[in-house]
Short mmCIF file of C-alpha atoms in Angstrom, two decimals:
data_model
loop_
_atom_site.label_atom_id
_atom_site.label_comp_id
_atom_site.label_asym_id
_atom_site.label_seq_id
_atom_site.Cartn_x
_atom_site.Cartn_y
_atom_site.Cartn_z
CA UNK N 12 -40.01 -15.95 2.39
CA UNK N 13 -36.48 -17.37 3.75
CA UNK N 14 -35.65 -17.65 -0.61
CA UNK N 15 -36.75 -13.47 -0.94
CA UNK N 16 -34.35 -12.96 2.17
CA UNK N 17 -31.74 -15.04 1.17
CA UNK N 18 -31.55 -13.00 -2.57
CA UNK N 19 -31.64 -9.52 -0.80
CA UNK N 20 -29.22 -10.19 1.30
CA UNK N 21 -25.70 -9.43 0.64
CA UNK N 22 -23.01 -11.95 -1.11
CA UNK N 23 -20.97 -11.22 1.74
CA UNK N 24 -22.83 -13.03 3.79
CA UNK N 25 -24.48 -15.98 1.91
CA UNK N 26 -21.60 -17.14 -0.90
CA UNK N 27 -19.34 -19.74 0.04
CA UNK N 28 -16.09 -18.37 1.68
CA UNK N 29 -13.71 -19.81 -1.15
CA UNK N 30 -15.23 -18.82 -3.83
CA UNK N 31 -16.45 -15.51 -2.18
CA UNK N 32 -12.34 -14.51 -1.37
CA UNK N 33 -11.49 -15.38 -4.87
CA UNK N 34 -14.03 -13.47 -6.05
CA UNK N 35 -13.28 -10.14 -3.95
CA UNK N 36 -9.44 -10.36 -4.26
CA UNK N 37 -9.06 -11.87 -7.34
CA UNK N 38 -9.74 -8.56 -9.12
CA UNK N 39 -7.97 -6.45 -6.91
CA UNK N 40 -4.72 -9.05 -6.53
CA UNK N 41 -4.47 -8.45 -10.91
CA UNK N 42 -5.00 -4.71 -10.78
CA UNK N 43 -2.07 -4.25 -7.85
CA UNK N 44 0.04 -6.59 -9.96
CA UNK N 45 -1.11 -4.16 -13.11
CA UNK N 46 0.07 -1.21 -10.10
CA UNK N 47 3.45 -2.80 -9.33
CA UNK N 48 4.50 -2.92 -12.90
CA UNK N 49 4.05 0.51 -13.73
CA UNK N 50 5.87 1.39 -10.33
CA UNK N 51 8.79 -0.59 -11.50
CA UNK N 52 8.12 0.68 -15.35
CA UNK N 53 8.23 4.37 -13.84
CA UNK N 54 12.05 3.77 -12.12
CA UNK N 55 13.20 1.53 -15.43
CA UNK N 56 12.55 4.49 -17.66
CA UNK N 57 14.28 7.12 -14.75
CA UNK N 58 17.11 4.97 -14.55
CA UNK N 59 18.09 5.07 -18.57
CA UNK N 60 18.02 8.90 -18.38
CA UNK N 61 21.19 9.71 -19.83
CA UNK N 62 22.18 6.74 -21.24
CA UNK N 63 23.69 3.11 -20.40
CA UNK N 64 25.89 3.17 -17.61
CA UNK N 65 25.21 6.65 -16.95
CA UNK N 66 25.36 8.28 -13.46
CA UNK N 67 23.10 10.55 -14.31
CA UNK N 68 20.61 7.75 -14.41
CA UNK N 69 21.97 6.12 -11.11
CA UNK N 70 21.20 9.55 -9.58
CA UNK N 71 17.92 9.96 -11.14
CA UNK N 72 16.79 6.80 -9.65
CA UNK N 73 18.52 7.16 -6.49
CA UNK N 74 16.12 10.81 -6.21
CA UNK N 75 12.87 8.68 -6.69
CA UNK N 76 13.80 6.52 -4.09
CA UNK N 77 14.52 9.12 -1.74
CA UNK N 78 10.88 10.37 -2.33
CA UNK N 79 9.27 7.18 -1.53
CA UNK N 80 9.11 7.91 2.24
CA UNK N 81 6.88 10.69 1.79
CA UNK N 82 5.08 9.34 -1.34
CA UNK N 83 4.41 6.41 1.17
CA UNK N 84 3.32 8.65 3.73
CA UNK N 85 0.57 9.95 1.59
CA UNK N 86 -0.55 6.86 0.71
CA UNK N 87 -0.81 5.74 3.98
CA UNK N 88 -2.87 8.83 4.88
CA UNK N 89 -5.32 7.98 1.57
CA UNK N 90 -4.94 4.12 2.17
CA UNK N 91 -5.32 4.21 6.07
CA UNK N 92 -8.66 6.69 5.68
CA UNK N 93 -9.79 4.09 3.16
CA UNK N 94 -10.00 1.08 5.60
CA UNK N 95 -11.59 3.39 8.18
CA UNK N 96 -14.13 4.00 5.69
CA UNK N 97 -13.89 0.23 4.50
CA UNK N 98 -14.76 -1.41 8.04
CA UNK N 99 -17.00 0.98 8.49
CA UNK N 100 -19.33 1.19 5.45
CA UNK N 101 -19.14 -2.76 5.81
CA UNK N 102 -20.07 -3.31 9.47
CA UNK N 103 -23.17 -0.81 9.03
CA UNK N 104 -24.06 -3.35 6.01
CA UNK N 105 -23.77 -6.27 7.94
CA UNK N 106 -26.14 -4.31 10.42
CA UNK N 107 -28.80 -2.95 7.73
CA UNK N 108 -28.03 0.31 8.59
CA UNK N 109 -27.77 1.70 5.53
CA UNK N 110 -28.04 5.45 7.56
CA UNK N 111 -24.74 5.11 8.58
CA UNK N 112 -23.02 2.86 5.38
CA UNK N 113 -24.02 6.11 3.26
CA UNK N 114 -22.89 8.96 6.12
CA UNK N 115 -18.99 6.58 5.86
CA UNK N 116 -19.05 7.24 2.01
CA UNK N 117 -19.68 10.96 1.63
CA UNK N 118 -17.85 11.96 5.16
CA UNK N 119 -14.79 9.80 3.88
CA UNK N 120 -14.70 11.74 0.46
CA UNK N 121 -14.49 14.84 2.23
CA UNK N 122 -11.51 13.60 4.68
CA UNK N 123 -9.88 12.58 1.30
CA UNK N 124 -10.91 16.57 0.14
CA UNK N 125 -9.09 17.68 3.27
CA UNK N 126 -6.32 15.25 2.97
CA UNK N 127 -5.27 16.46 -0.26
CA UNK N 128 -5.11 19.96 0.24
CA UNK N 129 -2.27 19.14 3.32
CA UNK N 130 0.03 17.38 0.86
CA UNK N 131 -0.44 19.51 -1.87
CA UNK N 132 1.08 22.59 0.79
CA UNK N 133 3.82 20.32 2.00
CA UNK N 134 4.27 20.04 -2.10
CA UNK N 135 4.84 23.54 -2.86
CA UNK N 136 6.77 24.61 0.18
CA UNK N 137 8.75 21.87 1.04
CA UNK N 138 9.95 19.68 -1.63
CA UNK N 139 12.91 21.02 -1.61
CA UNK N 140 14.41 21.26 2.07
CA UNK N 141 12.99 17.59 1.86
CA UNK N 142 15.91 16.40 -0.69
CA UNK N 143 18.61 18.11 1.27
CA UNK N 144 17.74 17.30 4.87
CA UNK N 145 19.25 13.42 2.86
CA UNK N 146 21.47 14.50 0.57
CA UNK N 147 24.00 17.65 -0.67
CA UNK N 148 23.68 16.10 -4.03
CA UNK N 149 22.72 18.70 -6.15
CA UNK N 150 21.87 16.62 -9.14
CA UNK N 151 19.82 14.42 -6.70
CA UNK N 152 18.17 17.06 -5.05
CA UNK N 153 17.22 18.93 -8.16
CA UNK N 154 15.73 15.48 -9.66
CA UNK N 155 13.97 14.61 -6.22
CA UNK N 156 12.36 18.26 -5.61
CA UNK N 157 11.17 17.61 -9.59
CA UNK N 158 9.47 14.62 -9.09
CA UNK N 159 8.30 15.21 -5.67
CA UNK N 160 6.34 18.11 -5.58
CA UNK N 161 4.39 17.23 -8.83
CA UNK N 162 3.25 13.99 -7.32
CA UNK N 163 1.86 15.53 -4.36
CA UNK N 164 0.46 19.23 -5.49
CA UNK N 165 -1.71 17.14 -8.19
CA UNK N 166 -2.28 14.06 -5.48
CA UNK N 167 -6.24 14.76 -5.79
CA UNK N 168 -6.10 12.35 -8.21
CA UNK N 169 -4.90 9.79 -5.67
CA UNK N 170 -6.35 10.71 -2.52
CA UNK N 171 -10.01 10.13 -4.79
CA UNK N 172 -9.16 6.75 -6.32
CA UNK N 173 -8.45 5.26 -3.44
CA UNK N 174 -11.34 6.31 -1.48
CA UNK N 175 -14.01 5.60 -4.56
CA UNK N 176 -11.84 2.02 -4.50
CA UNK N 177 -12.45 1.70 -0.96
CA UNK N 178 -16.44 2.35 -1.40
CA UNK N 179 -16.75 -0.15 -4.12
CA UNK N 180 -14.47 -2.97 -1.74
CA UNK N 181 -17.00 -2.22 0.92
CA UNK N 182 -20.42 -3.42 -1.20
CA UNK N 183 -18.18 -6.19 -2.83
CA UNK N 184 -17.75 -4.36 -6.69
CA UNK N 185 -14.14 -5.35 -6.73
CA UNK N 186 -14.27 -5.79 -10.48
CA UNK N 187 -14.79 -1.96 -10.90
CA UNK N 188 -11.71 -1.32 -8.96
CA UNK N 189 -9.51 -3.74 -11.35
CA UNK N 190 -10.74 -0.99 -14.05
CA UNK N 191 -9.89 1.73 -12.72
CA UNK N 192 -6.63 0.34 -11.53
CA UNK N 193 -5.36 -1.15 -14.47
CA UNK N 194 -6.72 1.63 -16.49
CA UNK N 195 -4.52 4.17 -14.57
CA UNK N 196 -1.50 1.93 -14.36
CA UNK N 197 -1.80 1.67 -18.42
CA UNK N 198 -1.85 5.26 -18.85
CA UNK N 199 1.09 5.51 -16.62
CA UNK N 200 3.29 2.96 -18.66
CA UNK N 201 2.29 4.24 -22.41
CA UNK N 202 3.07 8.28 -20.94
CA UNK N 203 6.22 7.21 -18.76
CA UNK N 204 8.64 6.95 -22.05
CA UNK N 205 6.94 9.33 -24.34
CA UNK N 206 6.95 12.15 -21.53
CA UNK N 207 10.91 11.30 -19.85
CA UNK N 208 12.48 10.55 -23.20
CA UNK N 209 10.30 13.17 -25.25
CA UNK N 210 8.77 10.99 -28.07
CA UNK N 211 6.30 11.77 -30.88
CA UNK N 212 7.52 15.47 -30.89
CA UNK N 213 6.29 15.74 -26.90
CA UNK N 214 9.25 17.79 -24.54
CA UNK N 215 12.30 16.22 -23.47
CA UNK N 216 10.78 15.94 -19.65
CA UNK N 217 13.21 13.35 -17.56
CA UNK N 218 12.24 12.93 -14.06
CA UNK N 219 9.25 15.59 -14.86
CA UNK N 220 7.97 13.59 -17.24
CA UNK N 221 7.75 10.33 -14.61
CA UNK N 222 5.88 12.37 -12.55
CA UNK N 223 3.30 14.04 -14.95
CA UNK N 224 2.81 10.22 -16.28
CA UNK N 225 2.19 9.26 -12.67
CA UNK N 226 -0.71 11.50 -11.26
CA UNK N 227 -1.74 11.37 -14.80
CA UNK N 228 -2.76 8.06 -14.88
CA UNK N 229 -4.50 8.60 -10.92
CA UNK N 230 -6.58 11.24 -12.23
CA UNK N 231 -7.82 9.45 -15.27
CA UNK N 232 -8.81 6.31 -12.27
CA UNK N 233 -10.49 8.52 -10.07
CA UNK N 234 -12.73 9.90 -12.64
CA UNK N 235 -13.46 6.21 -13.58
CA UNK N 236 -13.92 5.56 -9.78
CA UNK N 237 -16.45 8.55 -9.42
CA UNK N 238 -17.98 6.99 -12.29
CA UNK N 239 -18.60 3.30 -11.12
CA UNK N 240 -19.67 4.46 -7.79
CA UNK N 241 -22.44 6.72 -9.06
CA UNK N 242 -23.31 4.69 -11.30
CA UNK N 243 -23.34 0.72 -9.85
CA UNK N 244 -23.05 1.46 -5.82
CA UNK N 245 -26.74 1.60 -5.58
CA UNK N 246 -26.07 -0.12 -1.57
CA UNK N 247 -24.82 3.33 -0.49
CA UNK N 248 -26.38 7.37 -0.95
CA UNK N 249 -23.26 9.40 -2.44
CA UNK N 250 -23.76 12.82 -2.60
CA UNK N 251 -22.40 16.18 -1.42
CA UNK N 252 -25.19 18.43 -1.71
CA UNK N 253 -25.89 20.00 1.04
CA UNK N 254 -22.93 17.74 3.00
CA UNK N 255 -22.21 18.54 6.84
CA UNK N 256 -19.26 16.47 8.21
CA UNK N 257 -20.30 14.02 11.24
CA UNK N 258 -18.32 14.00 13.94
CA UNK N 259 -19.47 10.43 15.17
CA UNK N 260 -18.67 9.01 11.55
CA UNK N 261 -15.76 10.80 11.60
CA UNK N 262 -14.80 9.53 14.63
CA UNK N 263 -15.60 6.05 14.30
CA UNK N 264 -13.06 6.22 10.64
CA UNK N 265 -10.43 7.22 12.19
CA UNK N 266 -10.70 5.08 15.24
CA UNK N 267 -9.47 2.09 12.44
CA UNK N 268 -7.77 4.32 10.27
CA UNK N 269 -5.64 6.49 12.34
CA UNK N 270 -3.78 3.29 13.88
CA UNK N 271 -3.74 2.21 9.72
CA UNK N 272 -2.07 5.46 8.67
CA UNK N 273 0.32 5.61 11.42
CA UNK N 274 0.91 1.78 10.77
CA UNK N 275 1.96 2.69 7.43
CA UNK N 276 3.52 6.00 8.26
CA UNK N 277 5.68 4.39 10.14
CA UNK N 278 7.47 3.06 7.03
CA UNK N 279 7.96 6.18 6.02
CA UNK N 280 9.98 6.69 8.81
CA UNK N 281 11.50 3.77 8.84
CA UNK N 282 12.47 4.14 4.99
CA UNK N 283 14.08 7.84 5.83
CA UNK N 284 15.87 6.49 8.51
CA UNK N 285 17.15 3.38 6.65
CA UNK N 286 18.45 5.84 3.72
CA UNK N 287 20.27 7.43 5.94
CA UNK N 288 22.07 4.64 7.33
CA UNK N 289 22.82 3.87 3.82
CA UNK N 290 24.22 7.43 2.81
CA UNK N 291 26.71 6.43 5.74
CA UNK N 292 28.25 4.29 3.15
CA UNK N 293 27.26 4.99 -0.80
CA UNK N 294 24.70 6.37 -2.57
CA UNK N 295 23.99 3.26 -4.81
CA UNK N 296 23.12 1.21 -1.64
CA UNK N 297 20.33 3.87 -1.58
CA UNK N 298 19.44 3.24 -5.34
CA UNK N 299 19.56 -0.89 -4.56
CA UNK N 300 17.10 -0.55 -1.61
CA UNK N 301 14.78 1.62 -3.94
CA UNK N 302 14.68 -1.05 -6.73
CA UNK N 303 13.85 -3.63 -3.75
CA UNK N 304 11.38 -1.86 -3.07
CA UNK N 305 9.93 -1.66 -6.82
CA UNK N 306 10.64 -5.36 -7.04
CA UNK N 307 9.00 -6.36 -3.69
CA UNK N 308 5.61 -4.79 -4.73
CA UNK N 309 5.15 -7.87 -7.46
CA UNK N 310 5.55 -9.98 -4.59
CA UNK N 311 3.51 -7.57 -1.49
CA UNK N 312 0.93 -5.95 -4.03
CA UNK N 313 -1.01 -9.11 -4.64
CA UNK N 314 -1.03 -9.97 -0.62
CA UNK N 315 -2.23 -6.32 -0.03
CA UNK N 316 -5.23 -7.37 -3.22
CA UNK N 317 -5.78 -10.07 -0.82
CA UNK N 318 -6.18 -8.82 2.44
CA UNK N 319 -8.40 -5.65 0.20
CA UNK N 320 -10.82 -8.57 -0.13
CA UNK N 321 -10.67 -10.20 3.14
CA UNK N 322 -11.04 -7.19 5.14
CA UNK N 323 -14.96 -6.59 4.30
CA UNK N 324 -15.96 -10.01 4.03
CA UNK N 325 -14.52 -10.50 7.67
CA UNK N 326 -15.83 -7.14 8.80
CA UNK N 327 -19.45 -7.78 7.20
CA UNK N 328 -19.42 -11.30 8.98
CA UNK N 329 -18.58 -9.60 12.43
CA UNK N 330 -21.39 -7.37 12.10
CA UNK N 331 -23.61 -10.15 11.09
CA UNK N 332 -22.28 -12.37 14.40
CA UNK N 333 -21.31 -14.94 11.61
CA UNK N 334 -17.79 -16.07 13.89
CA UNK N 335 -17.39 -18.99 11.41
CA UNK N 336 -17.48 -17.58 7.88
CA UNK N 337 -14.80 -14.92 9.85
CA UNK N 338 -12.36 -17.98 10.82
CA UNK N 339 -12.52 -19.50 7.50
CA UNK N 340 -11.77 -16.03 5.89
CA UNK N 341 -8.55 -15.82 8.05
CA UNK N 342 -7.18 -19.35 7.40
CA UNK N 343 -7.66 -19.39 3.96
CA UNK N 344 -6.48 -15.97 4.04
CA UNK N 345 -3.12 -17.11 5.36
CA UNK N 346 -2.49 -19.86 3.50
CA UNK N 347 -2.94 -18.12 -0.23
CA UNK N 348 -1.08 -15.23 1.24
CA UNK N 349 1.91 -18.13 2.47
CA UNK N 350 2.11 -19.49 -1.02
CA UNK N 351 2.50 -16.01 -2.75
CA UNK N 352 5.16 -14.66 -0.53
CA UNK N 353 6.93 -18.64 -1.11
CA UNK N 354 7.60 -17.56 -5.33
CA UNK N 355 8.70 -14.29 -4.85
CA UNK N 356 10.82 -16.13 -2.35
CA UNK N 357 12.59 -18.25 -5.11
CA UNK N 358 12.72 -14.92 -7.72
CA UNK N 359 14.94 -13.15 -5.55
CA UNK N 360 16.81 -16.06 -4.60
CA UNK N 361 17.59 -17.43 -8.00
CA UNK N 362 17.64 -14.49 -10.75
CA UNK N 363 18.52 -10.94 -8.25
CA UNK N 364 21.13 -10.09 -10.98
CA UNK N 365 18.71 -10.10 -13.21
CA UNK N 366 16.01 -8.36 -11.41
CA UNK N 367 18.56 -5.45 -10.86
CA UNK N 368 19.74 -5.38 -14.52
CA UNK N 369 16.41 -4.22 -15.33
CA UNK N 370 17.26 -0.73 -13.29
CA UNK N 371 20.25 -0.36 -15.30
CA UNK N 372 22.47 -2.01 -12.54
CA UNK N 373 26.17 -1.19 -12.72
CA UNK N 374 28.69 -3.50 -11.79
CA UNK N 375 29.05 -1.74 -8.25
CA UNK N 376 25.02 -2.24 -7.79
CA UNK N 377 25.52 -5.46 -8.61
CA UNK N 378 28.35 -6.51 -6.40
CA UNK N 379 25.75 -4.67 -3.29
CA UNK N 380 22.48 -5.43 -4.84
CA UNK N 381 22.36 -9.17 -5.50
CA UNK N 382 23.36 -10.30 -1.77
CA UNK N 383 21.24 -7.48 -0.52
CA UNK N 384 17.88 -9.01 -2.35
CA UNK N 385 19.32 -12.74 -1.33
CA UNK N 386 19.40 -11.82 2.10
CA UNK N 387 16.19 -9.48 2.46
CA UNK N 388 13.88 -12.22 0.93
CA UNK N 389 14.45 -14.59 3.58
CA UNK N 390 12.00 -12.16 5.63
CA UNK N 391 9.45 -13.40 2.91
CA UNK N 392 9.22 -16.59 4.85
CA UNK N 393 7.24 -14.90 7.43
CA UNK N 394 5.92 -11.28 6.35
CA UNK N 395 2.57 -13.26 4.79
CA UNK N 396 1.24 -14.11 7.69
CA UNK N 397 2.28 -11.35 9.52
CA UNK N 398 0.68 -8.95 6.89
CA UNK N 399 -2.59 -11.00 6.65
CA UNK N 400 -3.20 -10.90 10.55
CA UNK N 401 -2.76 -7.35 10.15
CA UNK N 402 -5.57 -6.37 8.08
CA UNK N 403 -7.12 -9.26 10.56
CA UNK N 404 -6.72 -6.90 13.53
CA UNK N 405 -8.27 -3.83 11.39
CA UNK N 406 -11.52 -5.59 9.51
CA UNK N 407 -12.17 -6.23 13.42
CA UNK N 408 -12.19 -3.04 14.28
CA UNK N 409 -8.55 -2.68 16.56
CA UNK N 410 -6.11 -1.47 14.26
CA UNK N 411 -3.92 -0.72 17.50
CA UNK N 412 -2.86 -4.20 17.45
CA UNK N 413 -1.67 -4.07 13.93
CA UNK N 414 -0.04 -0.41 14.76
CA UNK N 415 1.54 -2.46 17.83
CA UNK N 416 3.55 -4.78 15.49
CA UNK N 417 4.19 -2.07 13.06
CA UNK N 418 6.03 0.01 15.64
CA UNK N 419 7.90 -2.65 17.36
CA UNK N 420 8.87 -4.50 13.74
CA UNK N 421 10.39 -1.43 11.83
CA UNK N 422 11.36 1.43 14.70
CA UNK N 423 11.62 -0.87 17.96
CA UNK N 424 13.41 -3.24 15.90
CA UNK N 425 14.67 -2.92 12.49
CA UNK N 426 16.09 0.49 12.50
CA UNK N 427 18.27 0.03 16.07
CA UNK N 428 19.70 -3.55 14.69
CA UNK N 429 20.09 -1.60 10.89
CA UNK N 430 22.62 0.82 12.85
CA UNK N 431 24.28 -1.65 15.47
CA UNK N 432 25.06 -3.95 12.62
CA UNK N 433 26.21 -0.98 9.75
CA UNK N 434 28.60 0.55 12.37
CA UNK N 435 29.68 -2.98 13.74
CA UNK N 436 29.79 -5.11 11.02
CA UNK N 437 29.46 -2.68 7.80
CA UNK N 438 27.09 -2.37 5.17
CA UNK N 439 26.82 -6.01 3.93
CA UNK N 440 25.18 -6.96 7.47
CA UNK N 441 22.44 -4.18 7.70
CA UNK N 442 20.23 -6.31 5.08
CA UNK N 443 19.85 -9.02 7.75
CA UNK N 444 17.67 -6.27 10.02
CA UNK N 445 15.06 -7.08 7.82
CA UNK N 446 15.10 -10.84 8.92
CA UNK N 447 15.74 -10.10 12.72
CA UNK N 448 12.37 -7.90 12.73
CA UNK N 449 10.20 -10.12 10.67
CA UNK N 450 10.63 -12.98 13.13
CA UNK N 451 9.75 -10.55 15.67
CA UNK N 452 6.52 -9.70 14.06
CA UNK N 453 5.76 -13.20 13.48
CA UNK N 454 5.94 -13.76 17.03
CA UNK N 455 4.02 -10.63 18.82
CA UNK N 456 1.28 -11.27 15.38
CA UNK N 457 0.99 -14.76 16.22
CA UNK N 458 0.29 -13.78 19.92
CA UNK N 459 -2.29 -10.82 19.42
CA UNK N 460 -3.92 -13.16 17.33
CA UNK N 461 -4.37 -15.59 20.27
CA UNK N 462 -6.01 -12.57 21.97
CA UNK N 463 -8.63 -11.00 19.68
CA UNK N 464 -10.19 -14.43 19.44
CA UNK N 465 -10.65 -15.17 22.81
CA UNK N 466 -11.75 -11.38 23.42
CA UNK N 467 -14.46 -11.14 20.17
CA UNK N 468 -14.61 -14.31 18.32
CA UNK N 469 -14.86 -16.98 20.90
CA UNK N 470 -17.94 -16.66 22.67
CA UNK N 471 -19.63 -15.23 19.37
#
């Protein structure tokens, strides 16, 4: 009888904890890094339009920078709904109530419904005034509104992949998701050139053409994601016939994914208000904190494939009352994420010229860019812990302690010391915000930490 149990019940809760991270992140760590080369692919390919050396390229891929704040907001909408629905679907699997894992899926595909059809407005009506709230530009605003409101009138395609990702994380079919994923990034890379540069007889497109590439390849990934869930999720009921949104479901996603949006919605803000202190002094210091952004996913995209895995194991173990299979998650957790953030550490330290001649770096990026990178990665030396305890505070169901660190790190912080130190010191100074607020975080993450044990682990 306990050998018929044991087999019915779910990995999650049975396989060793080594083997049973590697195995839910190890998927989702190679299709981010598959995702953070065809977001650096994407600006590459913008910033040759026109040429070598061309300004016209420096302003094309100065525009998709300035769209990342909002393209980051809607992620953070689609991403932060996801680990509402993650934690969720996973707890009520931990607690055999497969009533409620199956109410999680279908109510969280309609808040993705929902969630599109807001971004897709703000698309149409506002791309525009978006570009030259930041800029007067006209080059860079024309570019920007381009790119900006195709990404987010056809974001359907992204709002469902995520979500479909998020309900195959939850039962523990990460594999699936490392198809879709890399499936969609592919598609991205092999349209990118053809569609900016006009090859094989296709239009002449430029920053257009990044765009069409881009929700492209999402669409193609959340038909795939529809696919494996329908067709290998046979833990949860999906199915919107006759669907009636729950309130109490509802409410119970958002209570960990509104605190996850705003989390990461914050870096919107943050991002705006950091290009703006940077328009204070050139536009290419705008361009050289987009690339470090492009570059930084190789290095935070794996961590966030990480913590994608952790998050359900921990949350399945919590419902399950299994406090040390949860412990073991985090520490391991911590120390892969440690050793990740430690070689992206030495890339920008030892080759930033070279990272940055990829982008079509003039000698003016340069001169800003490679001290910039240099000074920014030292903040690697503590964001992997900080970002693992994070997702921690989240899989446990109080995502206000990760929106906590997330406010006081980038708009308590970062942005005040950004603007002391750009009108104090100038613009070779601002980079070291980055460092100030990380060491910050590592402090107050290190503390909450201390807290959510004693409050739900230790007496478990």
């Amino acid at each position: 009888m306990k050998q018929t149990t044991q087999r019915q019940e779910n990995k999650m809760g049975i396989m060793p904890v080594p083997k049973l991270l590697i195995t839910m992140s190890l998927p989702m760590m190679l299709s981010m890094l598959v995702q953070a080369c065809y977001n650096i692919v994407d600006s590459i390919f913008v910033s040759h339009i026109g040429g070598s050396g061309s300004i016209m390229g420096e302003h094309a891929l100065t525009a998709v920078s300035l769209a990342f704040p909002m393209q980051n907001l809607m992620m953070a909408v689609a991403t932060g709904t996801g680990v509402g629905i993650n934690a969720l679907l996973s707890r009520s699997l931990g607690e055999k109530n497969e009533k409620d894992a199956s109410l999680a899926a279908n109510n969280g595909i309609f808040l993705a419904l929902i969630s599109y059809l807001v971004f897709a407005v703000i698309g149409i009506f506002f791309s525009h005034m978006f570009f030259a709230v930041q800029t007067d530009n006209s080059e860079i605003i024309d570019f920007g509104t381009q790119y900006m409101s195709i990404v987010l009138i056809f974001s359907f395609g992204v709002f469902m992949q995520v979500t479909c990702e998020r309900l195959l994380q939850s039962t523990g079919k990460t594999i699936y998701n490392m198809i879709t994923q890399g499936v969609g990034a592919i598609t991205n890379i092999i349209l990118d050139p053809i569609l900016i540069f006009g090859l094989f007889g296709v239009p002449k497109m430029g920053v257009a053409g990044a765009a069409i590439a881009t929700v492209a390849g999402q669409i193609l990934a959340m038909f795939l994601g529809i696919f494996f869930n329908i067709k290998v999720n046979t833990e949860i009921h999906i199915s919107m016939k006759g669907f009636r949104p729950c309130k109490r479901i509802i409410r119970q996603i958002y209570a960990v994914g509104i605190p996850s949006i705003i989390m990461v919605a914050i870096g919107s803000v943050m991002t705006f208000g950091f290009n703006k202190i940077l328009l204070m002094f050139t536009s290419t210091a705008t361009a050289v904190f987009g690339v470090y952004f492009k570059l930084n996913s190789f290095v935070f995209m794996p961590v966030f494939g990480l913590n994608n895995g952790m998050i359900p194991i921990i949350a399945y173990n919590y419902g399950a009352r299994n406090k040390e299979r949860i412990t073991q998650t985090i520490r391991l957790s911590i120390m892969i994420a440690i050793g990740l953030m430690m070689i992206g550490l030495l890339a920008f330290e030892l080759i930033p010229d070279k990272l940055l001649l990829l982008f079509n770096a003039s000698e003016n990026m340069l001169e800003i860019g490679v001290p910039a990178l240099r000074i920014i990665a030292l903040s690697f030396l503590f964001a992997g812990f900080c970002i693992v305890v994070g997702s921690v505070f989240q899989a446990l169901g109080n995502g206000v302690y990760s929106l906590i660190i997330s406010v006081a790190r980038q708009l308590i912080v970062l942005l005040p010391v950004a603007f002391i130190l750009a009108h104090t010191l100038g613009l070779s100074y601002v980079w070291w915000s980055y460092d100030i607020a990380e060491i910050m975080s590592l402090t107050l993450s290190a503390l909450l930490l201390k807290r959510i044990y004693r409050e739900k682990l230790q007496d478990m």
